[in-house]
Every structure is written in structure tokens, then in C-alpha cells.
Short mmCIF file of C-alpha atoms in Angstrom, two decimals:
data_model
loop_
_atom_site.label_atom_id
_atom_site.label_comp_id
_atom_site.label_asym_id
_atom_site.label_seq_id
_atom_site.Cartn_x
_atom_site.Cartn_y
_atom_site.Cartn_z
CA MET H 1 10.65 -124.64 62.90
CA LEU H 2 11.80 -128.21 63.59
CA GLU H 3 10.56 -129.16 59.87
CA SER H 4 13.02 -127.08 58.57
CA VAL H 5 15.91 -128.31 60.64
CA ILE H 6 15.02 -131.69 59.55
CA ALA H 7 14.66 -130.95 56.10
CA TYR H 8 18.04 -129.12 56.21
CA MET H 9 19.75 -132.29 57.87
CA LEU H 10 18.29 -134.67 55.12
CA ARG H 11 19.22 -132.31 52.19
CA SER H 12 22.55 -131.47 53.29
CA TYR H 13 24.01 -134.81 54.47
CA LEU H 14 21.81 -137.27 52.68
CA GLY H 15 20.34 -135.61 49.59
CA GLU H 16 23.90 -135.17 47.86
CA TYR H 17 24.08 -139.11 47.76
CA LEU H 18 20.43 -140.48 47.48
CA GLU H 19 17.91 -140.02 45.08
CA ASN H 20 14.18 -139.43 46.14
CA VAL H 21 15.35 -137.78 49.27
CA ALA H 22 11.82 -135.83 49.58
CA THR H 23 11.19 -133.38 52.52
CA ASP H 24 7.44 -132.04 51.49
CA GLN H 25 5.92 -134.52 53.55
CA LEU H 26 7.81 -133.87 56.44
CA SER H 27 5.08 -132.18 58.77
CA PHE H 28 2.81 -135.24 58.17
CA LEU H 29 5.71 -137.48 59.29
CA LEU H 30 6.84 -135.67 62.20
CA LEU H 31 3.59 -136.20 64.01
CA SER H 32 4.54 -139.61 64.88
CA GLY H 33 8.11 -138.77 65.80
CA CYS H 34 9.51 -141.01 63.10
CA VAL H 35 10.70 -140.36 59.48
CA GLU H 36 11.30 -143.71 57.49
CA ILE H 37 12.00 -143.63 53.69
CA GLU H 38 12.40 -146.96 51.85
CA ASN H 39 13.99 -148.16 48.58
CA LEU H 40 16.34 -145.12 47.89
CA PRO H 41 18.63 -145.36 44.92
CA VAL H 42 22.26 -144.09 45.25
CA LYS H 43 23.16 -141.39 42.84
CA THR H 44 25.49 -142.76 40.32
CA ASP H 45 27.77 -139.05 40.89
CA ALA H 46 27.74 -139.37 44.58
CA ILE H 47 31.40 -140.02 44.39
CA ARG H 48 32.15 -137.87 41.59
CA LYS H 49 33.57 -135.08 43.68
CA LEU H 50 36.15 -137.43 45.21
CA ARG H 51 37.95 -137.56 41.78
CA LEU H 52 38.56 -141.27 41.79
CA PRO H 53 38.75 -143.81 38.93
CA ILE H 54 35.70 -145.12 39.87
CA GLY H 55 32.13 -144.70 39.38
CA ILE H 56 28.95 -146.09 40.72
CA LYS H 57 27.11 -148.70 38.50
CA ALA H 58 24.29 -149.15 40.86
CA GLY H 59 23.49 -148.50 44.36
CA PHE H 60 20.58 -148.91 46.97
CA VAL H 61 19.63 -148.00 50.17
CA ARG H 62 16.62 -150.37 51.70
CA LYS H 63 15.65 -148.37 54.65
CA LEU H 64 16.26 -144.96 56.07
CA LYS H 65 15.01 -144.17 59.40
CA LEU H 66 14.95 -141.16 61.62
CA LYS H 67 13.85 -141.30 65.44
CA ILE H 68 13.01 -137.94 66.75
CA PRO H 69 12.21 -137.41 70.57
CA LEU H 70 9.41 -134.96 70.22
CA SER H 71 9.08 -134.51 73.98
CA ALA H 72 12.52 -134.08 74.80
CA LEU H 73 14.63 -132.43 71.81
CA LYS H 74 17.51 -131.26 73.99
CA SER H 75 17.69 -134.03 76.37
CA GLN H 76 17.51 -137.14 74.30
CA PRO H 77 19.59 -138.16 71.20
CA TRP H 78 18.04 -138.30 67.77
CA GLU H 79 18.63 -141.61 66.03
CA VAL H 80 19.54 -142.31 62.35
CA LEU H 81 19.17 -145.98 61.16
CA ILE H 82 20.26 -147.00 57.63
CA GLN H 83 19.59 -150.52 56.76
CA GLY H 84 20.76 -152.36 53.77
CA LEU H 85 23.33 -150.09 51.66
CA TYR H 86 24.19 -152.01 48.69
CA VAL H 87 26.63 -150.43 46.18
CA ILE H 88 28.42 -151.87 43.11
CA VAL H 89 31.28 -149.53 41.53
CA GLU H 90 33.08 -149.91 38.42
CA PRO H 91 36.30 -148.36 36.49
CA SER H 92 35.46 -144.88 35.20
CA GLU H 93 36.46 -144.72 31.47
CA LEU H 94 38.30 -141.62 30.03
CA GLY H 95 36.91 -141.85 26.82
CA THR H 96 33.57 -140.78 28.49
CA ILE H 97 34.99 -137.57 30.52
CA ASN H 98 33.84 -134.22 28.81
CA GLU H 99 36.55 -131.56 29.35
CA GLU H 100 34.05 -128.53 29.70
CA ASP H 101 31.57 -130.73 31.92
CA GLU H 102 34.48 -131.56 34.11
CA ASN H 103 35.72 -127.95 34.54
CA ARG H 104 32.43 -126.70 35.21
CA PHE H 105 31.78 -129.58 37.73
CA GLU H 106 35.19 -128.76 39.65
CA ARG H 107 34.53 -125.15 39.93
CA ALA H 108 30.99 -125.67 41.29
CA ASN H 109 32.23 -128.22 43.60
CA LYS H 110 35.17 -125.85 44.76
CA MET H 111 32.65 -122.92 45.48
CA LYS H 112 30.24 -125.14 47.20
CA ARG H 113 33.03 -126.22 49.62
CA LEU H 114 34.22 -122.62 50.06
CA GLN H 115 30.64 -121.69 50.81
CA LYS H 116 30.31 -124.29 53.21
CA MET H 117 33.48 -122.83 54.91
CA GLU H 118 31.94 -119.54 55.02
CA ASP H 119 28.62 -120.29 56.20
CA SER H 120 30.49 -122.51 59.34
CA TRP H 121 32.25 -119.26 59.98
CA ARG H 122 29.44 -117.10 60.17
CA GLU H 123 27.56 -119.60 62.32
CA GLU H 124 30.38 -119.54 64.61
CA GLN H 125 30.42 -115.79 65.01
CA LYS H 126 26.68 -115.83 65.59
CA GLN H 127 27.18 -118.13 68.53
CA HIS H 128 29.93 -116.18 69.88
CA ASN H 129 28.77 -112.94 69.70
CA SER H 130 25.16 -113.40 70.52
CA ASP H 131 25.10 -116.78 72.26
CA GLY H 132 23.55 -118.43 69.28
CA SER H 133 19.68 -118.65 68.39
CA TRP H 134 17.60 -121.46 69.49
CA THR H 135 17.56 -123.09 66.12
CA SER H 136 21.75 -122.83 66.14
CA LYS H 137 21.84 -124.20 69.38
CA LEU H 138 19.50 -127.08 68.71
CA PHE H 139 21.00 -127.99 65.52
CA ALA H 140 24.48 -128.19 67.34
CA THR H 141 22.92 -130.35 70.17
CA ILE H 142 21.42 -132.57 67.76
CA LEU H 143 24.55 -133.36 66.01
CA GLU H 144 26.82 -133.55 68.96
CA ASN H 145 24.36 -136.38 70.40
CA LEU H 146 23.29 -138.09 66.96
CA GLN H 147 23.36 -141.81 67.17
CA VAL H 148 23.89 -143.49 63.70
CA SER H 149 23.53 -147.18 62.79
CA ILE H 150 24.41 -148.59 59.64
CA GLU H 151 23.65 -152.30 59.16
CA GLN H 152 24.01 -154.50 56.36
CA VAL H 153 26.69 -152.82 53.96
CA HIS H 154 27.63 -154.68 50.82
CA ILE H 155 30.21 -152.49 48.57
CA ARG H 156 31.64 -154.40 45.54
CA TYR H 157 33.90 -153.03 43.00
CA GLU H 158 33.87 -155.02 39.51
CA GLU H 159 36.55 -155.00 36.93
CA ARG H 160 35.42 -156.65 33.75
CA ASN H 161 38.53 -156.56 31.37
CA SER H 162 39.54 -160.43 30.84
CA ALA H 163 37.82 -162.41 28.03
CA ASN H 164 36.98 -165.26 30.38
CA LEU H 165 36.99 -163.75 33.98
CA SER H 166 36.15 -160.38 35.92
CA TYR H 167 38.09 -159.53 38.90
CA SER H 168 35.89 -158.38 41.70
CA LEU H 169 36.83 -157.06 45.15
CA GLY H 170 34.05 -156.70 47.91
CA MET H 171 33.37 -155.30 51.35
CA LYS H 172 30.80 -156.28 54.05
CA VAL H 173 29.97 -154.78 57.28
CA SER H 174 27.26 -156.01 59.58
CA LYS H 175 26.92 -153.11 61.61
CA LEU H 176 28.59 -149.52 62.11
CA ALA H 177 27.28 -147.58 64.93
CA ALA H 178 28.50 -144.39 66.60
CA HIS H 179 27.13 -142.71 69.85
CA SER H 180 27.68 -140.15 72.46
CA THR H 181 28.97 -141.60 75.96
CA ASN H 182 30.37 -140.27 79.37
CA GLU H 183 33.86 -140.28 80.75
CA ASN H 184 33.03 -144.26 81.35
CA TRP H 185 32.04 -145.08 78.03
CA GLU H 186 28.53 -145.51 78.92
CA GLN H 187 26.02 -144.14 76.40
CA ASN H 188 24.66 -140.82 77.69
CA PHE H 189 23.59 -137.59 76.24
CA THR H 190 26.10 -134.81 76.11
CA SER H 191 25.21 -131.20 76.93
CA ASN H 192 27.39 -128.09 77.32
CA LYS H 193 30.40 -130.13 78.47
CA ALA H 194 34.18 -129.07 78.11
CA LYS H 195 34.72 -132.64 76.53
CA SER H 196 32.81 -135.04 74.62
CA TRP H 197 33.24 -138.65 74.25
CA LYS H 198 32.17 -140.65 71.25
CA LEU H 199 31.96 -144.55 70.82
CA VAL H 200 32.34 -146.16 67.30
CA GLU H 201 31.74 -149.90 66.96
CA LEU H 202 32.46 -151.84 63.91
CA THR H 203 31.10 -155.41 63.45
CA ASN H 204 32.06 -158.25 61.24
CA LEU H 205 34.08 -156.34 58.47
CA GLU H 206 35.18 -158.29 55.68
CA VAL H 207 36.83 -158.03 52.36
CA TYR H 208 36.75 -160.63 49.86
CA THR H 209 37.74 -161.38 46.02
CA ASP H 210 35.98 -163.42 43.63
CA ASN H 211 36.00 -164.04 39.81
CA ILE H 212 32.79 -164.28 37.68
CA SER H 213 32.32 -165.21 34.34
CA HIS H 214 32.33 -162.51 31.77
CA HIS H 215 28.93 -163.30 30.46
CA ASP H 216 27.43 -163.08 33.82
CA ASN H 217 24.24 -161.09 33.65
CA THR H 218 23.78 -161.06 37.37
CA PHE H 219 23.77 -157.43 37.87
CA GLN H 220 20.67 -156.85 35.47
CA SER H 221 18.72 -158.27 38.14
CA PRO H 222 15.91 -155.68 39.56
CA ASP H 223 16.79 -157.20 43.07
CA LEU H 224 20.10 -155.87 43.54
CA PRO H 225 20.23 -156.39 47.38
CA GLN H 226 19.19 -160.22 46.99
CA VAL H 227 21.92 -160.46 44.21
CA MET H 228 24.57 -159.15 46.38
CA ASP H 229 23.71 -161.13 49.22
CA ALA H 230 23.73 -164.38 47.18
CA LEU H 231 27.37 -163.28 45.76
CA GLY H 232 28.51 -162.94 49.43
CA GLN H 233 26.81 -165.85 50.59
CA ARG H 234 30.06 -167.73 51.46
CA GLN H 235 31.15 -164.76 53.65
CA SER H 236 28.07 -164.70 55.65
CA SER H 237 28.48 -168.43 56.70
CA ASN H 238 31.00 -169.90 59.07
CA ILE H 239 31.95 -172.76 56.22
CA PRO H 240 35.55 -172.29 55.31
CA TYR H 241 36.38 -171.83 51.60
CA THR H 242 37.73 -174.91 50.05
CA GLY H 243 37.42 -173.98 46.18
CA PRO H 244 34.99 -172.77 43.63
CA GLY H 245 31.39 -172.85 44.45
CA VAL H 246 27.96 -172.22 42.95
CA CYS H 247 25.83 -169.31 44.15
CA SER H 248 22.31 -170.49 44.10
CA HIS H 249 20.72 -167.27 43.49
CA VAL H 250 22.36 -166.88 40.02
CA ASN H 251 23.43 -170.33 39.14
CA LYS H 252 27.07 -169.32 37.90
CA LEU H 253 30.24 -170.88 38.70
CA TYR H 254 32.59 -168.59 40.55
CA THR H 255 35.47 -168.57 42.66
CA CYS H 256 35.63 -166.71 45.96
CA SER H 257 38.12 -166.08 48.93
CA SER H 258 38.52 -163.71 51.71
CA LEU H 259 41.29 -161.26 52.31
CA LEU H 260 40.37 -160.10 55.46
CA GLU H 261 38.42 -162.54 57.84
CA PRO H 262 35.51 -160.90 59.62
CA VAL H 263 36.85 -158.66 62.29
CA SER H 264 35.34 -156.42 64.80
CA CYS H 265 36.87 -153.26 66.66
CA THR H 266 36.05 -150.30 68.85
CA ALA H 267 37.16 -146.98 68.43
CA LYS H 268 36.80 -144.40 71.31
CA VAL H 269 37.11 -140.70 70.57
CA ILE H 270 37.64 -137.84 73.14
CA ARG H 271 37.16 -134.29 71.81
CA ASN H 272 38.11 -130.86 73.58
CA ARG H 273 35.10 -128.73 72.82
CA ASN H 274 37.00 -125.33 73.87
CA PRO H 275 36.00 -123.14 71.25
CA HIS H 276 39.36 -121.11 71.46
CA PRO H 277 43.03 -122.16 69.99
CA LEU H 278 44.23 -124.71 72.53
CA GLN H 279 47.52 -124.07 74.49
CA ILE H 280 50.20 -126.75 75.11
CA GLU H 281 48.79 -127.49 78.64
CA ASP H 282 44.88 -128.00 77.41
CA GLY H 283 46.08 -131.04 75.39
CA PRO H 284 45.21 -132.32 72.08
CA ARG H 285 41.99 -131.43 70.18
CA TYR H 286 41.06 -135.04 69.59
CA GLN H 287 42.18 -138.46 71.21
CA LEU H 288 41.63 -141.68 69.33
CA TYR H 289 41.84 -145.20 70.91
CA ILE H 290 41.44 -148.08 68.98
CA GLU H 291 40.82 -151.72 70.32
CA LEU H 292 41.63 -154.24 67.58
CA PRO H 293 41.76 -157.97 68.01
CA ASN H 294 43.97 -160.34 65.92
CA VAL H 295 43.36 -159.77 62.07
CA LYS H 296 43.47 -162.44 59.83
CA LEU H 297 44.75 -161.81 56.39
CA SER H 298 45.21 -164.00 53.39
CA LEU H 299 46.43 -163.27 50.01
CA SER H 300 46.80 -165.47 47.29
CA LYS H 301 49.18 -164.83 43.98
CA LEU H 302 46.21 -164.44 42.02
CA GLN H 303 44.55 -162.09 44.36
CA TYR H 304 47.97 -160.18 44.36
CA LYS H 305 48.24 -160.13 40.74
CA ASN H 306 44.60 -158.61 40.24
CA MET H 307 45.57 -156.00 43.08
CA ILE H 308 48.69 -154.97 41.50
CA GLU H 309 46.99 -154.69 38.08
CA THR H 310 43.95 -152.65 39.57
CA GLY H 311 46.49 -150.22 41.14
CA ASN H 312 48.53 -149.88 38.00
CA ALA H 313 45.34 -148.98 36.14
CA PHE H 314 44.24 -146.42 38.88
CA ASP H 315 47.48 -144.81 38.52
CA MET H 316 47.57 -144.70 34.66
CA TYR H 317 44.03 -143.21 35.05
CA TYR H 318 45.23 -140.35 37.23
CA ARG H 319 48.19 -139.73 34.99
CA SER H 320 46.14 -139.83 31.74
CA ARG H 321 43.29 -137.78 33.01
CA THR H 322 45.61 -134.61 33.14
CA VAL H 323 46.50 -134.92 29.58
CA ARG H 324 43.21 -136.20 28.15
CA LYS H 325 42.38 -133.02 26.19
CA TRP H 326 45.40 -133.41 23.79
CA ARG H 327 45.22 -137.41 23.31
CA PRO H 328 44.09 -138.27 19.84
CA ASP H 329 41.10 -140.32 19.22
CA VAL H 330 42.70 -142.35 16.44
CA PRO H 331 44.99 -145.44 16.87
CA VAL H 332 48.77 -144.93 16.87
CA SER H 333 49.17 -146.93 13.41
CA GLY H 334 48.92 -144.70 10.39
CA ASN H 335 48.66 -141.57 12.75
CA ALA H 336 52.25 -141.21 13.89
CA ALA H 337 52.41 -137.31 13.76
CA LEU H 338 49.44 -136.89 15.85
CA TRP H 339 50.87 -138.82 18.63
CA TRP H 340 54.32 -137.42 18.33
CA HIS H 341 52.54 -133.87 18.50
CA PHE H 342 50.43 -135.26 21.54
CA ALA H 343 53.70 -136.14 23.40
CA PHE H 344 55.30 -132.92 22.82
CA ASN H 345 52.20 -130.70 23.74
CA VAL H 346 52.13 -132.70 27.23
CA HIS H 347 55.86 -131.76 28.03
CA LEU H 348 56.00 -128.56 26.68
CA THR H 349 52.79 -127.50 28.39
CA ARG H 350 54.23 -128.56 31.78
CA ILE H 351 57.55 -126.70 31.17
CA SER H 352 55.80 -123.55 29.74
CA GLU H 353 53.57 -123.53 33.09
CA ARG H 354 56.57 -123.90 35.23
CA ASN H 355 58.43 -120.95 33.51
CA ARG H 356 55.40 -118.79 33.43
CA ARG H 357 55.25 -119.12 37.41
CA LYS H 358 58.65 -118.18 37.80
CA SER H 359 58.40 -114.91 36.05
CA TRP H 360 58.06 -111.70 37.60
CA GLU H 361 55.11 -110.69 36.10
CA TYR H 362 53.15 -113.62 37.12
CA ILE H 363 54.53 -112.94 40.65
CA LYS H 364 53.45 -109.31 40.41
CA ASP H 365 49.98 -110.26 39.17
CA ARG H 366 49.75 -113.05 41.90
CA ILE H 367 50.50 -110.31 44.70
CA SER H 368 47.95 -108.07 43.15
CA ASP H 369 45.25 -110.43 43.28
CA ILE H 370 45.88 -111.46 46.83
CA ILE H 371 46.13 -107.96 47.93
CA PHE H 372 42.82 -107.19 46.08
CA TYR H 373 41.06 -110.43 47.17
CA SER H 374 41.90 -110.06 50.95
CA LYS H 375 40.59 -106.33 51.14
CA THR H 376 37.32 -106.86 49.16
CA TYR H 377 36.42 -110.07 51.07
CA LYS H 378 37.15 -108.50 54.05
CA LYS H 379 34.66 -105.88 53.15
CA TYR H 380 32.20 -108.37 52.29
CA LEU H 381 32.49 -110.45 55.42
CA ILE H 382 31.86 -107.46 57.57
CA GLY H 383 29.12 -106.37 55.26
CA LYS H 384 29.29 -102.64 56.04
CA PHE H 385 29.62 -102.05 52.37
CA SER H 386 28.33 -103.73 49.29
CA LEU H 387 30.34 -104.75 46.71
CA ILE H 388 29.93 -103.12 43.18
CA ARG H 389 29.88 -105.42 40.11
CA ALA H 390 33.50 -104.78 39.05
CA GLU H 391 34.60 -105.98 42.38
CA ARG H 392 32.18 -109.04 42.27
CA SER H 393 33.49 -110.01 38.95
CA GLN H 394 37.00 -109.60 40.12
CA LEU H 395 36.42 -111.92 43.02
CA ASP H 396 34.88 -114.46 40.78
CA ARG H 397 37.76 -114.47 38.52
CA ILE H 398 40.38 -114.95 41.49
CA GLU H 399 38.35 -117.76 42.96
CA GLU H 400 38.46 -119.63 39.64
CA GLU H 401 41.99 -119.02 38.78
CA PHE H 402 43.23 -119.93 42.32
CA GLY H 403 43.08 -123.53 43.47
CA TYR H 404 40.91 -124.80 46.46
CA ASP H 405 43.90 -125.04 48.93
CA GLU H 406 45.10 -121.44 47.99
CA MET H 407 41.62 -119.91 48.63
CA CYS H 408 41.08 -121.87 51.79
CA ILE H 409 44.63 -120.30 53.06
CA LEU H 410 43.43 -116.85 51.91
CA ARG H 411 39.97 -117.08 53.53
CA ARG H 412 41.24 -118.35 56.64
CA ILE H 413 43.49 -115.48 57.08
CA VAL H 414 41.01 -112.81 56.16
CA MET H 415 38.55 -114.36 58.48
CA SER H 416 40.91 -114.23 61.35
CA GLN H 417 41.37 -110.46 60.45
CA VAL H 418 37.66 -109.81 60.55
CA GLU H 419 37.52 -111.67 64.08
CA ASP H 420 40.04 -109.39 65.27
CA ILE H 421 38.02 -106.44 63.83
CA LEU H 422 34.75 -107.55 65.44
CA SER H 423 36.19 -108.13 68.65
CA ALA H 424 37.79 -104.71 68.62
CA GLN H 425 34.24 -103.28 67.96
CA ASN H 426 32.69 -105.16 70.81
CA GLU H 427 35.16 -104.36 73.26
CA SER H 428 35.14 -100.59 72.18
CA GLY H 429 31.48 -100.19 71.63
CA THR H 430 32.07 -98.26 68.56
CA GLY H 431 30.08 -98.84 65.22
CA SER H 432 32.65 -99.54 62.68
CA ALA H 433 36.17 -100.64 62.90
CA TYR H 434 37.42 -99.04 59.84
#
């Protein structure tokens, strides 16, 4: 049972971002109360679902450690330690995007998020109706008291567009730790309390920029952590920056300066754990207090110019992404007609879609779909009747056509109605609420 809980946590929270997260040897590792995995590559598509104009070029986790208190599972916290997180990101190129693959990925990602929403709701209903199983209670206790520590983080963005220099923006963190406390902010184990307290500590956060020769082949080195440590060598020292320097590991001339000098801060979070909707007298669900010392920021003219250019490139990426399928793959010179058609299609498509959504036929179909989905999904959640193939097909069509935000609103309404039905069932003691 314990093995399945740990395997689920590793797959759900880490398997989505890291390669080689194997769970087939957990039985042997659990005997020592410690699961330790080393040298884990970061998946190149780990941030793809965020729809950012950047992609992971290379990534690496030096060590992942999970400490499990086998003799006191429900009275002592589990500990997760990540040592050495190194990631290099670079701009995404629109030319490498396949429209069909992107559509399949967006739909799969939307359905995955909707399924998580449904699973979470079903788990809440189990805990509410049957006071939860041993596994669900254990899992909830573990998550509530999980201690997380991430050390030696270095994330670096590289934009190699210039003929002579490439602009880089890096972030380094010595340590990020989070753990449960009591009301006096002393580390403590939380169990079945009306409120929970979390303390998050950030140590030595620093942001820097540098310019490296375009012909620098630094990142072809197999030892990614050593290379990134060398590139951030000036940041880890207390020697003030006075001008261009030489990185001893790669022996390349580069300029480097800090945007944000090393800063540490503390965040205190208070959460009201009342499972029911809160009233005004109950106060907020979350309270956040941040203790931040003086922050030293410095921005040169070159840094400002590079950041503005990067922001403009990101803005152009988002605008171009939506019209990429019409964009010609030929130069403007000699193909003016194709580019004029491209411009017309971009604007006419938006106008046609806007007019279509204003038509009575569209509104009528939309209302019919909402009514059908609400009734059918309600029947599916209650589970008293099985869906026929036509109903399942209709549900799939609606889920594909509607956006994620629309589906979330619709599902929340249906889930609220089902909760009322199940509550009426429990109070009356009858079988079916229909």
C-alpha cells in the first residue's frame, strides 16, 4: 500500500518533468526508509503545456531524495530534497511547430486537467461521505506536512541571435525550503487542525545577465552542472563586478553583471482548512505575510535594451502563433500575392468568427450543447446509469469544441448540483435522487 502511494506521488509530481523516474524498485528502496535517485535529465517538453515562447534546451537534476518515517507515517513529516537543479532554456522557433501536433497536445492537456479536476472532486466526496479511506487520509496527511527543500538552482535563458554576442539571463537560488509549523512559526507536525501554517524560506535569490561569444560551444560539455557553475562563478563570490572577466572553466571572454543582488526572504502562509464555503466572519481562506529586506536592483542601458528586445520577441511570438497556419513559407520578394492573401485571411477569419458567434443559430446550438452536457455529465457523475455510445461521442465533441475555462465553469455547476443531490440522498436515506 505504501509503495503505491509513493509511486503515485513520484509519477504525478515528478514524472511529468523528469526523465527516468523509475518506480519498479521501490519495494527494495523502502526497506531503508529512503528513496534516492541521481542524475535525472529534465524533459525537454516539461514546460510545453505552459504555452511559453521558450523551450528547454538542456536540464539536469543532480540528486532527488525522499525520506520516509516508516515507524511514524502519520506523526512525522516526509521530506523531499532536490539538490542541483540546472536548466538552460532558449527561444522557441515558430518554424518548428506542427499545427496538428499542437492541436492534439492542447486537447490532451485540456482533458488531463479536466480529469484531475474530476478526480479531486470524487476524492472530496469520498472523504465527505465515508470519512475517507486509510489511503486517502494518509495521502492527505503526507501532503499537508510534506517538507520540501530545493538547493543549488541555476536556470539560464540564452538568446543567440547576434552575430558577435548572445544575450543571456540567469537566475540562481541557494535554497528554497517549505515546511509546516505551529501558530508560533515553529516547525511542527499538523494533524486535523482547523488551520495550517506554512513557512517558506528563500535564500540567496540572484538574477544576472551576461554576453557570451556566439561561437562559444560551452553547452556541448557533458558536465552541465560544472559549466553552469563556472558561468555563474562571479555571482557565487562576494567580489564586486568591475568589468569583463574570464570564466576559468570554459576559458571564454564574457561580460557579466547582476540585475538583482542576492536577496533572502521569508513567506508565512495561514490556510483555513474548513471544507465548507467560508462566511464573512470566517475570514479569508489564505493569509500571506512576506518578510523582504532591502532589495538592490541595477539596470544598465545594455541590459534594458536586451530585455526590451526579448519582450518584443515574446510578444511577436504570441501574435504570430495564432496565424502561423496561414503564413507562407516563402520570402516576400517575388511572392507578394501569397503574402497579401495571408494578411486578408488573418483579418477575415477573425471577423467571420466574431460574426458567427453573434448569430442566433450559434447561440441556439451553444445552449443545446450546454443543456445536453449538464444532464449527461450529471448522470455520469452520479453513476446510476451508464452512458451509451452516442452520449459519450456527444460529450467528447462538446469537450473538444469548448475551451478549458468554459468546461471548468460548466463542470463546477454540475458538480455543485450533484453534491446537492447526494446530500439529499443521505438525509432521506433513499436510493436514487432522480
